[in-house]
Coordinates of C-alpha atoms in Angstrom, one line a residue:
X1 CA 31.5 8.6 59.4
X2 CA 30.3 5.1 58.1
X3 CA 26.5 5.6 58.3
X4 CA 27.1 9.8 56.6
X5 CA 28.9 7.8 53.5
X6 CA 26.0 5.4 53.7
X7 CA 23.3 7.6 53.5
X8 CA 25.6 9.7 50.8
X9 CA 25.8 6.9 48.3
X10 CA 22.2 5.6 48.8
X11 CA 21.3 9.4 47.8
X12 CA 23.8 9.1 44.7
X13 CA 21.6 5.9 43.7
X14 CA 18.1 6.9 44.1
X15 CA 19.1 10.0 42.3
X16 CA 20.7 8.2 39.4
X17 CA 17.7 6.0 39.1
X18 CA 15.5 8.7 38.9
X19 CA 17.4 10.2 35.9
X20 CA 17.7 7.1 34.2
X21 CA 14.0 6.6 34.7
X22 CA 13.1 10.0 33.1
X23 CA 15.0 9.5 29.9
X24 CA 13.7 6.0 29.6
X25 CA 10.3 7.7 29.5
X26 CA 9.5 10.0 26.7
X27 CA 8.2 13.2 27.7
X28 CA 6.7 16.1 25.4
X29 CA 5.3 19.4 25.4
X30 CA 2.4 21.0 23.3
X31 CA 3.4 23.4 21.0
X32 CA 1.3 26.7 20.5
X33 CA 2.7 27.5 17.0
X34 CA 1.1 24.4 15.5
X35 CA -2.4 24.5 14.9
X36 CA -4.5 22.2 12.3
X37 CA -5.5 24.4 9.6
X38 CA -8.1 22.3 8.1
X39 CA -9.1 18.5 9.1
X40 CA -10.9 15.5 7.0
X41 CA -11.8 13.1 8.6
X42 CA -13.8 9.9 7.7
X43 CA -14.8 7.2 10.0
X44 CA -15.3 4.0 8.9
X45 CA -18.3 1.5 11.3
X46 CA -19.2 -1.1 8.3
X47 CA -17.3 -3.8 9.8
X48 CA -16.8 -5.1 13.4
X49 CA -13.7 -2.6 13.9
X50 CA -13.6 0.8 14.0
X51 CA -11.1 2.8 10.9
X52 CA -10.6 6.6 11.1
X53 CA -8.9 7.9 8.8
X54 CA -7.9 11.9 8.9
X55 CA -6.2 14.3 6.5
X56 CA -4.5 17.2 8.5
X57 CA -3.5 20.5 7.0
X58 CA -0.4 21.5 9.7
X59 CA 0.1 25.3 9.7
X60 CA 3.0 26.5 11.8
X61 CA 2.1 30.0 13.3
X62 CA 5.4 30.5 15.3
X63 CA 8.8 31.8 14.1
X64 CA 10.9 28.8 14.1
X65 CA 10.6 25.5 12.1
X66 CA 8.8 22.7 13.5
X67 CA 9.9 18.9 13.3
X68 CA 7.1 17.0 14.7
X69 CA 3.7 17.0 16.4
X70 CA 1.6 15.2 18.6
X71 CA -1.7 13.2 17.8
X72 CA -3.9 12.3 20.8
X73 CA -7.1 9.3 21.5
X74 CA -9.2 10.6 24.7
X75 CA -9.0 8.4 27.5
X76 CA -12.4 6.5 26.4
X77 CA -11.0 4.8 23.5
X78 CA -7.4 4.7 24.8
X79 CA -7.9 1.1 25.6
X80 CA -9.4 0.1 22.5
X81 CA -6.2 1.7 20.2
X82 CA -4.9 -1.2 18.0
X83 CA -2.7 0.8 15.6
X84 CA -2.0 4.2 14.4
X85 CA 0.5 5.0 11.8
X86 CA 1.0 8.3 9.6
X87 CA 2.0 9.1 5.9
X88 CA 3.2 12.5 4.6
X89 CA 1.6 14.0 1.0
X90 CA 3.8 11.4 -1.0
X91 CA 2.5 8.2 0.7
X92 CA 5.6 7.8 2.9
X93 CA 5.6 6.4 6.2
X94 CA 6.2 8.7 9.0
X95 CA 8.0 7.6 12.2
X96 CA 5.6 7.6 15.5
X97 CA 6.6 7.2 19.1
X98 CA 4.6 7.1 21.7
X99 CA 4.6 9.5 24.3
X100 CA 3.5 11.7 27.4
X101 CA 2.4 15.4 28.3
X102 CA 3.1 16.4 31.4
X103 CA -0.7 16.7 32.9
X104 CA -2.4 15.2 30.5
X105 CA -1.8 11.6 32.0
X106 CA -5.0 10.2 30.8
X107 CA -4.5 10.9 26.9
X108 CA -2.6 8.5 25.0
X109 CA 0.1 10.6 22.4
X110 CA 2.2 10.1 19.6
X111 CA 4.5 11.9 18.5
X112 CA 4.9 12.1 14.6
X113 CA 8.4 12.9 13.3
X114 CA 8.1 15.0 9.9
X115 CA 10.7 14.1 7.2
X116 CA 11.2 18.2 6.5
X117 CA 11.1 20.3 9.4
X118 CA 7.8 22.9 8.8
X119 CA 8.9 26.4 8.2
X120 CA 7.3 29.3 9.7
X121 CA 4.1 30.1 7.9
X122 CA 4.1 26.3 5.7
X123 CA 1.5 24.4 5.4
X124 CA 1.7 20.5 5.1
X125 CA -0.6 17.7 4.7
X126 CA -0.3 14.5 6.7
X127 CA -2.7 11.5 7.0
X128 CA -3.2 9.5 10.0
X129 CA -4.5 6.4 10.6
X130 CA -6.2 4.8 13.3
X131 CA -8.2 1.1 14.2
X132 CA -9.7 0.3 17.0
X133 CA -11.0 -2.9 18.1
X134 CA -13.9 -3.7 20.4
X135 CA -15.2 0.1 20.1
X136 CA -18.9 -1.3 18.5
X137 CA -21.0 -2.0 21.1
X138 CA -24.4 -4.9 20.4
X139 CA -27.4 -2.9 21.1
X140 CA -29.3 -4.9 22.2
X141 CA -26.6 -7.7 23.6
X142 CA -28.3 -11.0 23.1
X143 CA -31.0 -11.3 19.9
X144 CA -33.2 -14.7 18.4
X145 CA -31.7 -16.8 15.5
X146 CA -33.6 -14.5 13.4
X147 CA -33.2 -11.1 14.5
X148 CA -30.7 -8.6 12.7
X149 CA -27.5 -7.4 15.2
X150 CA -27.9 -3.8 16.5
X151 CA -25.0 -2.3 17.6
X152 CA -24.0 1.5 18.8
X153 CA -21.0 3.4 18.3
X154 CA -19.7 5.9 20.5
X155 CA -17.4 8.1 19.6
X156 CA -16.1 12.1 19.5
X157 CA -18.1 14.4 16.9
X158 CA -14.9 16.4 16.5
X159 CA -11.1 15.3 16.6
X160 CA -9.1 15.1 19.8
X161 CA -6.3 16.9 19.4
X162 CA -4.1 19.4 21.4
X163 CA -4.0 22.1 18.7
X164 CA -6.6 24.8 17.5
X165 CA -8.5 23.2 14.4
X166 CA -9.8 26.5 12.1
X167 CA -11.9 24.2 10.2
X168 CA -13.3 20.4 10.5
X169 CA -15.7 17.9 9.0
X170 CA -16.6 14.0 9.6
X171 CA -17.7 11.5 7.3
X172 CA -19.3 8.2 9.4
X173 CA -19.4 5.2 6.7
X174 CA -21.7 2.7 7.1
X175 CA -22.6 -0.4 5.7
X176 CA -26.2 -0.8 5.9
X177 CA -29.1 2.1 5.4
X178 CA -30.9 1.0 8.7
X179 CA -30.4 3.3 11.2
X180 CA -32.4 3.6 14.8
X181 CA -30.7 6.8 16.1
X182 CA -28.0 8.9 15.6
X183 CA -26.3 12.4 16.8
X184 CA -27.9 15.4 15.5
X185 CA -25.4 18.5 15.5
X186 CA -26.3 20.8 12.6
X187 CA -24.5 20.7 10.0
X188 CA -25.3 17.5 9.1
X189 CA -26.5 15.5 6.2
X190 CA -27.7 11.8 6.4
X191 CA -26.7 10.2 2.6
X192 CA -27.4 6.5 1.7
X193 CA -24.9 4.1 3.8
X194 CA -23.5 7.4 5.9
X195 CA -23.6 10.9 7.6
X196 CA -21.7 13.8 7.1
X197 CA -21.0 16.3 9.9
X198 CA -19.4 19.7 9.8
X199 CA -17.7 21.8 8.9
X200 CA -17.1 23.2 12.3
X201 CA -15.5 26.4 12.3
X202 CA -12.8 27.2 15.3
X203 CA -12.9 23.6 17.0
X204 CA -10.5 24.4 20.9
X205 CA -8.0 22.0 21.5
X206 CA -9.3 18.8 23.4
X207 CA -12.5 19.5 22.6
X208 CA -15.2 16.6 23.2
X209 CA -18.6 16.1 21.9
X210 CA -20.1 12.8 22.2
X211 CA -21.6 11.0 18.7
X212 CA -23.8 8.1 19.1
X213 CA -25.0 5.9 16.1
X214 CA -27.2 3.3 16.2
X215 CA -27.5 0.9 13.7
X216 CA -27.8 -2.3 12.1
X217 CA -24.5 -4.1 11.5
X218 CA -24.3 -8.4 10.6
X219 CA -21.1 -8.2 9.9
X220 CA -18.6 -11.1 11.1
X221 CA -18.3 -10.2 14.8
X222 CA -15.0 -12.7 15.2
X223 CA -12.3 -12.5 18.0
X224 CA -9.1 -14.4 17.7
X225 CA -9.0 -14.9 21.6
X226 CA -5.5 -16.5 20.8
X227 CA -3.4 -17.6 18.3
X228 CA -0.1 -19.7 18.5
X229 CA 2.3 -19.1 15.7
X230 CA 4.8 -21.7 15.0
X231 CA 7.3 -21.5 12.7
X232 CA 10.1 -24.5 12.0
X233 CA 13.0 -23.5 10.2
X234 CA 15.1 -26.6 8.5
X235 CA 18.1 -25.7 6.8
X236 CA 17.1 -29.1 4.1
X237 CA 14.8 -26.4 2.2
X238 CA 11.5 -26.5 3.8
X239 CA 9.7 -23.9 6.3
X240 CA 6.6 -25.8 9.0
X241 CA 4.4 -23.4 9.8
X242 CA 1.4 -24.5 12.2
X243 CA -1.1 -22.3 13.9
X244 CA -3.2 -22.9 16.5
X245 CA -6.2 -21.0 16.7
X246 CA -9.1 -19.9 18.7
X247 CA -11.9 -18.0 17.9
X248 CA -15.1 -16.0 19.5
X249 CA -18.3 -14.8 18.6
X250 CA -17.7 -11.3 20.1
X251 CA -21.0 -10.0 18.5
X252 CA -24.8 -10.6 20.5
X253 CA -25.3 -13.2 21.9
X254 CA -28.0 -16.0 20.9
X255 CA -30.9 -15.9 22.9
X256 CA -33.4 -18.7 23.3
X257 CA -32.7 -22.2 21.1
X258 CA -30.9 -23.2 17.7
X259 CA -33.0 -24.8 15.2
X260 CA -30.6 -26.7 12.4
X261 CA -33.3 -27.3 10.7
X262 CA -34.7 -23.6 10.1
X263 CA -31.0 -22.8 9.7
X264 CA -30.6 -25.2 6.8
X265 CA -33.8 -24.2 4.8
X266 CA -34.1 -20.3 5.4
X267 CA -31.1 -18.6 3.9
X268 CA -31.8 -15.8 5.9
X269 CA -31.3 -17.7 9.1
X270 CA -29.1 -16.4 11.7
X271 CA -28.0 -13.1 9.7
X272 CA -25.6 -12.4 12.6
X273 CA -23.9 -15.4 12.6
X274 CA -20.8 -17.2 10.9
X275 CA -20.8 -19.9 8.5
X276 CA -17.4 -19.6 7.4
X277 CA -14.6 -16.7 6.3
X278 CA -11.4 -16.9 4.1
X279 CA -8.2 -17.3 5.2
X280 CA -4.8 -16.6 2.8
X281 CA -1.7 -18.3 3.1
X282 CA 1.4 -17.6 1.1
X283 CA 1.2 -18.5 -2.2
X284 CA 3.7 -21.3 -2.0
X285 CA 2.1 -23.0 0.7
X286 CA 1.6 -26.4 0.7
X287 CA 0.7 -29.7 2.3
X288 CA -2.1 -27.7 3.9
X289 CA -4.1 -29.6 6.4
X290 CA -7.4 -28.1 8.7
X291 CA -8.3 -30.0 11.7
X292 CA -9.6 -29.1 15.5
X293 CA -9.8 -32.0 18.2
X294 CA -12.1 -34.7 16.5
X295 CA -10.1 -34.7 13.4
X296 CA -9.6 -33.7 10.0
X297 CA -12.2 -30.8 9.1
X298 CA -13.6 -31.6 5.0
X299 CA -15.9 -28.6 4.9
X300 CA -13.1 -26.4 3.8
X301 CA -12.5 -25.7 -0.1
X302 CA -8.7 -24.2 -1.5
X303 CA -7.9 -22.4 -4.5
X304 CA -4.3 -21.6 -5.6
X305 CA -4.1 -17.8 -6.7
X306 CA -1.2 -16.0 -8.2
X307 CA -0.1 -14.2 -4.9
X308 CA -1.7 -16.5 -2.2
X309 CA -3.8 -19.8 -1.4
X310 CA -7.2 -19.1 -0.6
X311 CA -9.3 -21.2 2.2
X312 CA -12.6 -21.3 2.4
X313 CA -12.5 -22.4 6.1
X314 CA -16.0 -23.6 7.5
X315 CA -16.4 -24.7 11.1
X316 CA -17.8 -27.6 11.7
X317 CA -21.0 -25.9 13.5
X318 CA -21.9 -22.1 12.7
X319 CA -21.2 -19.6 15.0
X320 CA -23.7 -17.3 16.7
X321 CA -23.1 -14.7 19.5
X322 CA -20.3 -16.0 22.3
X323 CA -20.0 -19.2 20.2
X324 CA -16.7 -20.9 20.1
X325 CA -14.4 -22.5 18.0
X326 CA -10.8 -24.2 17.9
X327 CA -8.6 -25.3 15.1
X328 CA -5.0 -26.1 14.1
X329 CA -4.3 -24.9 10.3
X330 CA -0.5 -26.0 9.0
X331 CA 1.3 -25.9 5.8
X332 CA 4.9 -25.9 4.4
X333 CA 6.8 -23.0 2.7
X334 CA 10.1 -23.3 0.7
X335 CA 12.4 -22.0 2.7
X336 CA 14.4 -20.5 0.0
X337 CA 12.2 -17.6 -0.6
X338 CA 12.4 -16.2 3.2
X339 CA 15.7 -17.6 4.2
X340 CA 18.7 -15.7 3.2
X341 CA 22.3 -16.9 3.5
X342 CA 25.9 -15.2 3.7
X343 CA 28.5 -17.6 4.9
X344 CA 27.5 -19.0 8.3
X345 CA 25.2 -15.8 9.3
X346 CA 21.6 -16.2 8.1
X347 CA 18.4 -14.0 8.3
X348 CA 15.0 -15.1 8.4
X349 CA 12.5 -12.8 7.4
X350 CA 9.0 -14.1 8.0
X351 CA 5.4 -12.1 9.0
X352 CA 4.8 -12.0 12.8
X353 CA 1.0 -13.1 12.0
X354 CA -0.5 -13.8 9.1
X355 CA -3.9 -13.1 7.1
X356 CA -6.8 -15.2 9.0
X357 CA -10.1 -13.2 8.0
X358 CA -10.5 -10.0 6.9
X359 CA -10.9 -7.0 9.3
X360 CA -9.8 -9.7 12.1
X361 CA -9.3 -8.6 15.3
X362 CA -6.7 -10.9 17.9
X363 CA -6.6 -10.5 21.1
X364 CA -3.1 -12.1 21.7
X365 CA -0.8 -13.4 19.7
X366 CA 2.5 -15.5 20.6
X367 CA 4.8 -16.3 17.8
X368 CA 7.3 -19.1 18.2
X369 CA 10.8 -19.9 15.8
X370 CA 12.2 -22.6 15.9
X371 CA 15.9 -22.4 14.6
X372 CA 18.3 -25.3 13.3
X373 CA 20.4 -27.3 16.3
X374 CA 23.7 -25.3 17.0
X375 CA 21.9 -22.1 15.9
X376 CA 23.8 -19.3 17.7
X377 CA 24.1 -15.1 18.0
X378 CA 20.8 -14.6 17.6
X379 CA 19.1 -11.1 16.7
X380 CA 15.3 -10.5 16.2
X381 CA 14.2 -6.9 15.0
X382 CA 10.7 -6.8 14.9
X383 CA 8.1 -3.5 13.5
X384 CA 6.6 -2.5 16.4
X385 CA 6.9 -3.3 20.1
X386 CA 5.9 -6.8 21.8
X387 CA 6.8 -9.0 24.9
X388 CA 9.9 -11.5 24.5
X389 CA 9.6 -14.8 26.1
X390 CA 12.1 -16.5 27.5
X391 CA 14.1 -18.5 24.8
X392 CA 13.5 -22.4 25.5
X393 CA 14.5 -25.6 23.7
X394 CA 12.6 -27.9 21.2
X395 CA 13.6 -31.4 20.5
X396 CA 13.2 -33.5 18.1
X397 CA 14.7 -36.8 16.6
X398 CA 18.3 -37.2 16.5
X399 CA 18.5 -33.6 18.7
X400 CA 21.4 -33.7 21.2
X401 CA 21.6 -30.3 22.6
X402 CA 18.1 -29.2 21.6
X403 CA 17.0 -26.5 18.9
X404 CA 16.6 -22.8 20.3
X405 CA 13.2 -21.4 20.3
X406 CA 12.5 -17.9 19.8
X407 CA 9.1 -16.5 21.2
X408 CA 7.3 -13.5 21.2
X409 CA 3.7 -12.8 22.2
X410 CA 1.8 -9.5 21.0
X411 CA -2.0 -8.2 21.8
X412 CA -4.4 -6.5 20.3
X413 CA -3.6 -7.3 17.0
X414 CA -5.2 -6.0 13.4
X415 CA -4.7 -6.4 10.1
X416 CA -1.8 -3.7 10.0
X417 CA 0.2 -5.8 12.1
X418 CA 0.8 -8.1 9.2
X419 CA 4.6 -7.1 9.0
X420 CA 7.8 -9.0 9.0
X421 CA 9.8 -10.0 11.1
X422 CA 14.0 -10.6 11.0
X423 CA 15.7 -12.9 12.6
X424 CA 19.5 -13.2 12.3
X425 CA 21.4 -16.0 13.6
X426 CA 24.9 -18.4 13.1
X427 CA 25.1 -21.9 11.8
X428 CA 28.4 -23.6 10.6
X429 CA 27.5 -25.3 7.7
X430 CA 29.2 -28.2 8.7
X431 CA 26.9 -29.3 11.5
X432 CA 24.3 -30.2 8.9
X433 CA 26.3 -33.1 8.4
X434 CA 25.0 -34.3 12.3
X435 CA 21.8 -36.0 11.9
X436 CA 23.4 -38.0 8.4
X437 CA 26.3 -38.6 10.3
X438 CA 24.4 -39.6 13.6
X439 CA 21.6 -42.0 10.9
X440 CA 25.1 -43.5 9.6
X441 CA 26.8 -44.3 13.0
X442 CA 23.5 -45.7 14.5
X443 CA 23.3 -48.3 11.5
X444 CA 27.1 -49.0 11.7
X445 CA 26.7 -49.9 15.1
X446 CA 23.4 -52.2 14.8
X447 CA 25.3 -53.7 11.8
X448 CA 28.0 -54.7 13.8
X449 CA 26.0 -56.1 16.7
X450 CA 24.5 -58.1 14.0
X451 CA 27.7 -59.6 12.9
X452 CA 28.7 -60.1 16.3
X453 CA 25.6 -61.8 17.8
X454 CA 26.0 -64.2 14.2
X455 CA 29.7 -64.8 14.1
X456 CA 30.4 -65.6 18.1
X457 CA 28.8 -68.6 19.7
X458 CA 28.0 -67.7 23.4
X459 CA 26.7 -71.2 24.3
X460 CA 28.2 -72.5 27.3
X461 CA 29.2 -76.6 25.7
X462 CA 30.0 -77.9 22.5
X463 CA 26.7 -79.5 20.9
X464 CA 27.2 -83.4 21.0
X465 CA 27.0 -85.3 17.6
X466 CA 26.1 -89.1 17.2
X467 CA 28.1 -90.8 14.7
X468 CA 26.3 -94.0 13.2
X469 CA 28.1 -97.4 13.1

């Protein structure tokens, strides 16, 4: 009887987990009433990251209304996905969630949720976004201190989706008018700094066509290999925020020598490489300092703007193709304008990472809070997914218990990730008065050993005195 009930509940288990496993997994189907009546799409190549952008024309052909879709990125460039975001006709922002077909295990999908459900025979128009990093390969991979960066892109000629397209066209944007080679599917028409392909009538679903472009491209080729984000919150009006950085060439290498002193007199030295890039800080920053492991750093020029500090940041060596570079870059924000306060509950509301170069690309990124001593019931809602770390403990002078520390970590990072973050927690008010009270009892205390050590004598006899006749 025992080993029947046995195997009866360890059925009951695996069962249950298997249900619990298949709603924690979402899972979609492809609808045949959608198809794309008409698609725009433009990619942009002029920097070192890859933008396509694509205006779709949603027709539903079945009877019922439809309240959402799917988007789809072929298994070659599923790795390479950074972000991917939609926006209906009025600019809005459209909720995404990614997904899976049954089938179709080596698409990635998302499914976009309309705000109106699409009635039977409507037509809507919705844009999506993409970036992918690391998509632009250097053709060839190592060059001279002179030679221009070559680098290919390889991407689809049409737009993977799992709906019938009627009609499609591409526009490539480049930044440069040199180009070696490039795909050559009529209709097509080369125009100064870009190609435009299409229209192509009656595109299948899934459809693949490869598009190769070859071309020159010196733009900054700069990885963020990693990038700690710290952030001290004091409740005595001031924000810390120190980041420590590292950085890649991620662009050709450098093949043969470096000659400083061709760099220094021909301008047109080293197109490829990196002599320096702008970083923005909040425009209340302050007490800014730039320095890697031999010190300060002086090549670096600021300039105060209305809605952000400007830095001119210049390594202390330029950087050419798997070149490397470390830094720490601080500053200090009031805290009033991202701390907000309701009794004891308080909610920080601070980005996740911040601006360090335009169309910068991060491999990992691992944020870290550090809240007020006593801090307690804390929340974090954050825009998108990412890893939590285990909470830890940061101390400091006249710490007793420690001050919590909150720590995510987040990869593949673009510029689209700049988003904040909220973080709600408890403090009674009163335990501000700790570290004064702690300052005061300390000196009270070495006071009083003063007095005592003064007033008592602790000598074992009496000092003799001579009296003189």
């Amino acid at each position: 009887m025992l080993p029947a009930m046995a195997k009866f509940r360890f059925s009951f288990i695996f069962l249950l987990f298997i249900v619990i496993k298949c709603e924690s997994v979402n899972v979609d189907t492809i609808s045949s009433d959608i198809r794309f009546k008409n698609v725009d799409r433009t990619i942009d190549i002029s920097s070192q990251l890859v933008k396509i952008s694509s205006k779709l024309t949603l027709e539903n052909t079945g009877g019922t209304p439809v309240k959402n879709f799917l988007i789809a990125v072929e298994s070659a460039a599923k790795n390479n996905v950074a972000f991917v975001g939609a926006k209906d006709s009025n600019n809005k922002d459209l909720r995404l969630v990614e997904t899976t077909v049954s089938g179709y295990d080596y698409v990635r999908f998302w499914r976009v949720e309309l705000k109106d459900a699409l009635n039977a025979g409507a037509t809507s128009l919705v844009t999506v976004e993409s970036v992918f990093t690391k998509a632009l390969l250097p053709f060839p991979t190592a060059i001279t201190q002179q030679e221009d960066q070559l680098v290919k892109y390889i991407g689809n000629l049409y737009t993977y989706t799992p709906y019938y397209v009627t009609s499609q066209k591409t526009n490539v944007i480049l930044n440069t008018k040199s180009v070696e080679t490039f795909t050559k599917v009529k209709p097509y028409t080369q125009q100064d700094g870009g190609f435009q392909y299409g229209p192509y009538p009656a595109v299948k679903p899934f459809s693949e066509k490869e598009l190769v472009i070859h071309y020159k491209n010196n733009s900054p080729f700069l990885t963020v290999t990693r990038i700690e984000r710290l952030i001290e919150v004091s409740h005595w009006g001031n924000i810390a925020v120190e980041e420590v950085v590292e950085i890649e060439h991620s662009g050709a290498k450098l093949k043969g020598p470096f000659s400083r002193y061709d760099y220094q007199q021909d301008h047109h030295s080293g197109p490829a490489s990196v002599r320096s890039y702008k970083t923005l800080l909040p425009a209340s920053a302050s007490d800014v300092y730039y320095r890697d492991t031999n010190g300060n750093i002086s090549t670096s020029n600021m300039k105060v703007k209305k809605d952000s500090v400007e830095l001119d940041l210049r390594p202390r060596y330029p950087l050419f193709g798997g070149w490397r570079t470390h830094y720490t870059l601080g500053y200090n924000v009031p805290s009033y304008e991202y701390l907000y306060q309701s009794g004891n509950d308080y909610l920080l509301k601070m980005r996740v990472v911040d601006h360090i170069f335009d169309d910068m690309q991060v491999d990992e990124v691992v944020t870290k809070i550090i809240l007020p001593e006593g801090s307690t019931s804390v929340k974090v809602n954050l825009p998108y997914p990412v890893t939590r770390l285990p909470d830890s403990l940061h101390y400091t002078y006249l710490d007793t218990k420690g001050r919590p520390v909150i720590s995510f970590t987040k990869k593949n990072i673009v510029e689209n990730h700049i988003q904040d973050f909220q973080l709600r927690y408890t403090f009674p008010r009163l335990l501000m008065l700790q570290e004064p009270l702690l300052v005061v009892g300390f000196l009270y205390a070495l006071f009083l050993c003063v007095i005592i050590y003064v007033r008592l004598d602790f000598s074992i006899h009496k000092a003799e005195h001579h009296h003189k006749d």
